[in-house]
Amino acid sequence: MTQRQMHLGLFLLGTGSHSAGWRHPGAVDTFQDFSAIQRIGASAERGLFDLIFMGDNLNADPRAHPSYTLRLEPLTLLSALATGTHRIGLGATVSTTYSDPFTVARAFASLDHISGGRAAWNAVTTSNAAVGANFGTVHPDHARRYEMAGEFVDVVKGLWDCWDDDAVVADKVGGLYIDPSKVHALRHAGEFFKVEGPLNIGRAPQGRPVVLQAGGSNAGLQLAARTADVVFSVVQDYDEARASYADLKSRLPQFGRSARDVTVLPGVMPVVGRTDREAREKLNQLQAYIGTETAMAVLSERFGHDFSGYALDAPVPELALPDTYHAFTRVLLAKARREQMTLRDLYSLTAAARGHWVLCGSPETIADTLQTWFEGHAADGFNIMPPYFHEGFDDFIDGVVPILQERGLFRTRYEGSTLRDHLGLSRPAPVR
Ligand SMILES: Cc1cc2nc3c(=O)[nH]c(=O)nc-3n(C[C@H](O)[C@H](O)[C@H](O)COP(=O)(O)O)c2cc1C
């Protein structure tokens, strides 16, 4: 039996995941420069990553993380990136609250054709209530957003299944282009969407593009367990990560799925130095770049709570779960309680990697920790969030990846050509 291997995703934010990473000397300081993103894509492929993942948000807050304020539209960007990369998966975020299933199914099927089977859709519900104003509507509440999301994902998958693989005959002699018996309407009429189908693009190279999910609330986990191929989790602590990994995997059988059907990738921001001490100094330097306004904006956004007027050196106050993010709030508050943090500690942590896990150390230290988490079933791999580019990512690829490879924990070459191949997922048959 072959050894279980890790999967690695790159969480791409052009100015780095650290809120102030762009201030590091020589770091990329824009998320709108395609040539810089091409170089990052080439690095990720050199590192044999499974996929590049692009988040998205639908509003601009000038006080927020720079790559959340100014960014290229993910599908446009990944379509361009598909032409210069060859094997790596390409995952883009599109909201189920602020889009429509026909457009989403069509766009990701197109990306799958363009990239030769490397497309993935991160289905998010959109947390930020300010987005409603950009779409002329009132932001639905958390429960409603997830109800819509469930139906939305079903319709998208249904549309991807409308065409049989051999529906296009293109018989030059006989003159038959499409075999109509192999094209199926969807005829969906649900609570939120009415979609007749079929889609106007043939079955995708992967059958269905890969579906990513990142919700950590009960509703988010249920949606992930029912529909997702890859789940991004929010973690701060090993025991907690093991528990949330087990929780998600235990939800799969009720949907006729097994543990191997879903890859769980916790987000982690690695700060790599030649020694643990050098890494700690790098992180301290990055932390010193954080501006109060951005830190407060990130903290308030993550907690759905306005912290202006709070004393920074007082203990973290009691807070209810907000309508925005359940997982981030739960995980960060638990860490704050465990470590008796002040609001200033919490704000530094949140501003560092926007609430994700920060792992600091030499390549060996980082590889050891990732190995422990992987072997302890706290993760199937990791969503790597470099603090800044390019050095902050190259440090990981050139320092940590070779150690993981030497230990047999990570691939030494791409075996297949599609993202499903990298993830060990079979090409699904249409469900009708
Ligand atoms: C790694 C990761 C990436 C995410 N990317 C996005 C994103 O690009 N856009 C977005 O609106 N939400 C994003 N989210 C938010 C989640 O999809 C989800 O909507 C949010 O965590 C609230 O869900 P919950 O209350 O179920 O935790 C991301 C979350 C994680 C953990």
XYZ file of C-alpha atoms and ligand atoms in Angstrom:
463
model
C 0.000 0.000 0.000
C 1.373 3.439 -0.897
C 2.024 5.967 1.837
C -0.688 8.594 2.380
C 0.602 11.931 1.080
C -0.166 15.532 1.897
C -1.949 17.960 -0.386
C -0.818 21.546 -0.597
C -2.814 24.550 -1.739
C -1.540 28.077 -2.161
C -3.870 30.712 -0.740
C -3.011 33.518 -3.124
C -3.162 37.103 -1.912
C -0.776 39.194 -4.020
C 0.474 41.328 -1.148
C 0.809 38.236 1.047
C -1.436 36.893 3.763
C 0.162 39.008 6.458
C -1.791 42.269 6.612
C 1.441 44.273 6.430
C 3.525 41.802 4.367
C 3.605 44.279 1.498
C 5.837 46.523 3.640
C 8.644 43.956 3.755
C 11.580 45.238 1.649
C 11.293 43.913 -1.906
C 7.880 42.311 -1.331
C 5.190 42.427 -4.020
C 2.991 45.377 -3.039
C 0.050 44.959 -5.383
C -2.520 42.290 -6.246
C -3.151 43.843 -9.640
C 0.137 43.009 -11.370
C -0.385 39.968 -13.565
C 3.332 39.417 -14.192
C 3.941 39.092 -10.429
C 1.051 36.621 -10.193
C 2.461 34.627 -13.119
C 5.720 34.285 -11.227
C 3.844 33.113 -8.121
C 1.942 30.578 -10.256
C 5.205 29.248 -11.691
C 6.650 28.938 -8.173
C 3.597 27.030 -6.936
C 3.900 24.646 -9.853
C 7.647 24.255 -9.225
C 6.693 23.318 -5.659
C 4.255 20.700 -7.101
C 1.299 22.211 -5.237
C -2.135 20.712 -5.830
C -3.776 24.048 -6.434
C -3.689 27.812 -6.352
C -6.683 29.222 -4.535
C -8.089 32.710 -5.058
C -10.487 34.056 -2.461
C -12.809 36.906 -3.292
C -14.866 39.622 -1.726
C -17.329 41.970 -3.343
C -16.670 45.325 -1.743
C -13.750 47.665 -1.113
C -12.846 48.949 2.340
C -9.729 51.147 2.116
C -8.802 50.267 5.726
C -8.841 46.504 5.131
C -6.064 44.110 4.076
C -4.693 45.563 0.780
C -5.437 42.430 -1.254
C -9.044 42.488 -0.046
C -9.436 46.083 -1.126
C -7.870 45.987 -4.596
C -7.813 42.743 -6.511
C -8.346 41.199 -9.948
C -11.565 39.285 -10.524
C -10.654 35.624 -9.771
C -12.086 33.817 -12.811
C -10.621 36.333 -15.225
C -7.262 36.033 -13.518
C -7.262 32.231 -13.351
C -8.289 31.919 -17.016
C -5.214 33.938 -17.903
C -3.044 31.967 -15.477
C -4.290 28.698 -17.009
C -2.384 29.450 -20.205
C 1.033 29.735 -18.543
C 0.705 26.858 -16.070
C 0.341 23.186 -16.944
C -0.565 20.931 -14.035
C -1.585 22.952 -11.023
C -5.264 23.241 -10.018
C -6.912 26.661 -10.226
C -9.537 27.469 -7.601
C -11.656 30.620 -7.645
C -14.230 31.906 -5.193
C -17.702 32.866 -6.357
C -20.485 33.768 -3.958
C -23.709 31.762 -3.790
C -25.499 34.816 -2.403
C -24.466 37.243 -5.123
C -24.337 35.234 -8.325
C -26.580 32.847 -10.236
C -26.043 29.116 -10.763
C -26.202 29.118 -14.566
C -23.411 31.702 -14.834
C -21.278 29.921 -12.238
C -21.707 26.476 -13.826
C -20.810 27.910 -17.204
C -17.786 29.867 -16.010
C -16.184 26.939 -14.139
C -16.919 24.477 -16.946
C -15.171 26.970 -19.241
C -12.162 27.231 -16.908
C -12.038 23.440 -16.760
C -11.953 23.213 -20.574
C -9.409 26.040 -20.899
C -7.090 24.516 -18.280
C -7.460 20.856 -19.299
C -9.250 19.779 -16.105
C -7.790 21.990 -13.393
C -10.774 24.111 -12.300
C -12.185 24.366 -8.786
C -15.007 26.491 -7.400
C -14.921 27.783 -3.842
C -18.598 28.184 -2.991
C -18.894 30.880 -0.326
C -21.965 32.470 1.155
C -20.379 35.965 1.647
C -20.255 37.203 5.207
C -19.965 40.930 4.821
C -23.353 42.671 5.033
C -21.956 45.741 3.224
C -21.934 43.711 -0.014
C -25.737 43.845 -0.284
C -25.555 47.530 -1.170
C -23.388 46.720 -4.196
C -26.080 44.420 -5.559
C -29.113 46.546 -4.709
C -30.366 44.081 -2.127
C -30.502 43.391 1.605
C -27.869 40.907 2.831
C -29.650 37.686 3.897
C -28.913 36.326 7.374
C -26.515 33.418 8.078
C -29.163 30.646 8.008
C -30.805 31.959 4.856
C -27.449 32.322 3.093
C -26.687 28.653 3.721
C -30.177 27.567 2.562
C -29.554 29.408 -0.702
C -26.056 27.950 -0.952
C -27.300 24.366 -0.663
C -29.745 24.776 -3.548
C -27.209 26.807 -5.546
C -24.536 24.095 -5.406
C -27.069 21.409 -6.366
C -28.138 23.405 -9.422
C -24.537 24.018 -10.499
C -23.711 20.316 -10.206
C -26.927 19.438 -12.046
C -25.974 21.771 -14.888
C -22.498 20.220 -15.101
C -24.221 16.846 -15.542
C -26.518 17.873 -18.437
C -24.259 16.614 -21.200
C -23.103 13.032 -21.689
C -19.426 12.706 -22.584
C -20.289 11.432 -26.048
C -23.126 13.860 -26.830
C -21.083 15.730 -29.432
C -20.871 13.438 -32.456
C -19.572 15.938 -35.054
C -20.113 13.374 -37.827
C -18.805 15.194 -40.881
C -20.107 12.549 -43.302
C -23.547 11.968 -41.803
C -24.021 15.619 -40.802
C -25.057 14.928 -37.204
C -23.405 17.353 -34.778
C -25.125 16.560 -31.467
C -26.957 13.398 -30.428
C -30.037 14.931 -28.766
C -30.660 11.796 -26.683
C -27.419 12.528 -24.823
C -28.332 16.062 -23.791
C -30.543 16.426 -20.724
C -32.432 19.444 -19.448
C -32.241 20.121 -15.719
C -35.763 21.495 -15.126
C -34.942 22.713 -11.647
C -37.667 24.630 -9.827
C -36.739 25.222 -6.189
C -37.244 27.777 -3.453
C -34.576 30.151 -4.734
C -33.782 29.216 -8.334
C -35.615 28.148 -11.491
C -33.235 26.811 -14.108
C -34.308 24.884 -17.190
C -30.938 23.901 -18.725
C -29.078 22.317 -20.370
C -25.865 24.281 -19.985
C -24.388 25.645 -23.210
C -21.009 23.986 -22.725
C -20.179 20.284 -23.010
C -19.188 18.032 -20.119
C -16.040 19.292 -18.436
C -12.728 17.397 -18.584
C -13.074 16.596 -14.858
C -16.727 15.664 -15.346
C -17.469 18.159 -12.627
C -14.940 20.792 -11.568
C -13.772 20.352 -7.975
C -15.903 22.039 -5.287
C -14.207 23.800 -2.390
C -15.928 24.940 0.813
C -14.739 26.899 3.810
C -17.668 27.337 6.164
C -17.030 26.239 9.734
C -20.470 26.748 11.310
C -22.823 23.784 11.673
C -24.614 24.806 8.467
C -21.276 25.326 6.718
C -19.972 21.912 7.767
C -23.183 20.192 6.678
C -22.949 21.851 3.271
C -19.291 20.884 3.000
C -19.967 17.284 4.036
C -22.740 16.960 1.463
C -21.201 18.791 -1.500
C -17.480 19.631 -1.203
C -14.371 17.835 -2.430
C -11.945 20.042 -0.487
C -12.588 21.863 2.780
C -10.499 24.757 4.063
C -10.578 24.856 7.825
C -9.680 27.534 10.330
C -7.439 26.264 13.101
C -5.198 27.557 15.879
C -4.493 24.475 17.903
C -3.638 20.800 17.240
C -6.276 19.192 19.486
C -8.940 21.515 18.174
C -7.888 20.756 14.585
C -8.074 16.997 15.233
C -11.549 17.419 16.694
C -12.812 19.523 13.806
C -11.239 17.128 11.265
C -12.982 14.180 12.957
C -16.231 16.146 13.121
C -16.234 16.859 9.394
C -15.264 13.318 8.408
C -17.939 11.876 10.708
C -20.603 13.849 8.851
C -19.793 12.209 5.492
C -21.509 8.781 5.817
C -24.965 10.370 6.235
C -24.508 11.625 2.654
C -23.203 8.294 1.355
C -19.641 9.588 1.261
C -16.412 8.322 2.788
C -13.468 10.034 4.499
C -11.368 9.809 1.338
C -13.909 11.821 -0.657
C -13.067 15.063 1.151
C -9.636 16.626 1.588
C -9.329 18.843 4.662
C -6.773 21.637 4.366
C -6.301 23.933 7.372
C -4.976 27.382 6.536
C -1.476 28.171 7.806
C 0.837 31.126 7.401
C 4.409 29.766 7.548
C 7.153 32.194 8.483
C 10.344 30.367 7.557
C 13.837 31.309 8.720
C 17.169 29.475 8.517
C 16.790 28.915 12.259
C 13.825 29.142 14.633
C 15.327 32.331 15.967
C 15.633 33.954 12.549
C 12.033 33.011 11.771
C 10.867 34.591 15.038
C 12.763 37.776 14.155
C 11.121 37.850 10.730
C 7.694 37.503 12.299
C 8.483 40.235 14.842
C 9.523 42.506 11.998
C 6.295 41.802 10.128
C 4.255 42.428 13.273
C 5.997 45.770 13.727
C 4.711 46.843 10.306
C 1.049 46.406 11.299
C -0.858 49.680 11.400
C -3.516 50.175 14.073
C -6.245 51.090 11.633
C -5.831 47.984 9.462
C -5.482 45.739 12.524
C -8.700 47.139 13.981
C -10.495 46.817 10.637
C -9.413 43.166 10.260
C -10.390 42.381 13.860
C -13.783 44.085 13.552
C -14.451 42.335 10.234
C -13.545 38.870 11.535
C -15.662 39.277 14.671
C -18.517 41.237 13.092
C -18.101 43.637 15.994
C -16.892 47.242 16.207
C -13.953 47.334 18.648
C -13.259 51.063 18.436
C -13.495 52.503 21.925
C -12.348 49.260 23.635
C -9.259 49.313 25.887
C -6.536 47.403 24.047
C -4.797 46.153 27.184
C -7.909 44.805 28.872
C -8.853 41.110 28.583
C -10.760 40.067 25.471
C -14.448 40.772 26.188
C -17.236 38.161 26.057
C -18.673 38.127 22.536
C -21.594 36.315 20.964
C -21.212 34.434 17.663
C -21.797 37.041 14.944
C -23.874 36.715 11.779
C -20.670 36.924 9.726
C -18.122 34.195 10.511
C -18.794 31.450 13.032
C -15.578 29.462 12.627
C -13.075 32.319 12.885
C -14.797 33.784 15.933
C -15.074 30.448 17.744
C -11.468 29.416 17.109
C -9.937 32.796 17.919
C -11.974 33.298 21.080
C -11.029 29.825 22.305
C -7.348 30.637 21.792
C -7.741 34.017 23.498
C -9.293 32.326 26.562
C -6.687 29.545 26.651
C -3.822 32.003 26.493
C -5.492 34.761 28.544
C -4.997 37.284 25.774
C -5.645 40.977 25.895
C -7.448 42.624 23.018
C -4.035 43.836 21.806
C -2.751 40.227 21.627
C -5.842 39.160 19.742
C -5.584 42.073 17.358
C -1.932 41.274 16.600
C -2.763 37.630 15.978
C -5.762 38.426 13.792
C -3.918 41.056 11.775
C -0.997 38.674 11.190
C -2.844 36.067 9.126
C -6.436 37.349 9.328
C -7.297 34.805 11.977
C -5.450 31.829 10.495
C -2.749 29.770 12.169
C 0.750 31.283 12.159
C 3.607 28.757 12.156
C 7.055 30.162 12.639
C 10.397 28.314 12.526
C 13.222 26.713 10.579
C 12.302 24.455 7.631
C 12.772 21.415 9.915
C 10.537 22.836 12.634
C 7.821 23.645 10.133
C 8.078 20.267 8.388
C 7.955 18.482 11.789
C 4.802 20.332 12.795
C 3.048 19.769 9.481
C 3.992 16.086 9.680
C 2.613 15.771 13.208
C -0.666 17.364 12.181
C -0.905 15.263 9.038
C -0.085 11.953 10.720
C -2.294 12.804 13.698
C -5.306 13.241 11.395
C -5.679 16.932 12.061
C -5.260 17.586 8.322
C -4.996 15.972 4.882
C -2.623 18.736 3.868
C -2.443 22.502 4.194
C -3.561 25.678 2.542
C -0.295 27.612 2.567
C -0.654 31.337 3.120
C 2.734 32.987 2.486
C 3.136 36.161 4.527
C 4.492 38.015 1.470
C 5.859 37.299 -2.004
C 8.157 36.177 -3.477
C 10.715 35.371 -0.789
C 8.121 34.357 1.820
C 6.800 31.666 -0.558
C 10.151 30.583 -2.017
C 11.397 29.965 1.548
C 8.639 27.387 1.930
C 9.077 25.774 -1.484
C 12.861 25.552 -1.330
C 13.155 24.878 2.409
C 10.130 22.924 3.616
C 8.884 21.047 0.521
C 12.161 19.093 -0.003
C 12.054 17.889 3.614
C 8.467 16.713 3.204
C 9.513 14.943 -0.004
C 12.499 13.254 1.644
C 10.148 11.932 4.295
C 7.810 10.527 1.623
C 5.066 12.897 2.732
C 4.720 14.878 -0.478
C 4.881 14.092 -4.201
C 8.135 14.443 -6.122
C 6.331 14.857 -9.443
C 2.798 15.318 -10.715
C 1.338 11.898 -11.507
C -1.787 13.055 -13.323
C -2.912 16.079 -15.251
C -6.163 17.136 -13.571
C -6.852 18.535 -10.122
C -8.983 15.462 -9.398
C -5.921 13.331 -10.216
C -3.789 15.294 -7.725
C -6.455 14.898 -5.046
C -6.930 11.186 -5.754
C -10.562 11.736 -6.754
C -12.198 9.815 -9.567
C -14.038 11.501 -12.427
C -17.722 11.383 -11.412
C -20.447 9.893 -13.559
C -23.376 12.236 -14.220
C -26.184 12.017 -11.662
C -29.694 12.518 -12.984
C -9.502 29.474 3.862
C -10.778 30.251 3.783
C -11.021 30.985 2.649
C -12.183 31.725 2.537
N -12.379 32.463 1.439
C -13.450 33.247 1.354
C -13.603 34.108 0.258
O -12.776 34.139 -0.642
N -14.683 34.905 0.213
C -15.647 34.903 1.189
O -16.613 35.641 1.083
N -15.521 34.077 2.252
C -14.446 33.281 2.351
N -14.300 32.484 3.440
C -15.381 32.464 4.418
C -16.179 31.174 4.422
O -16.449 30.631 3.190
C -17.489 31.312 5.171
O -18.411 32.053 4.439
C -17.281 31.999 6.454
O -16.230 31.346 7.112
C -18.532 32.004 7.300
O -18.975 30.716 7.426
P -19.218 30.011 8.814
O -20.081 30.924 9.615
O -19.912 28.750 8.361
O -17.882 29.765 9.419
C -13.144 31.728 3.581
C -12.884 30.979 4.721
C -11.717 30.250 4.830
C -11.497 29.449 6.049
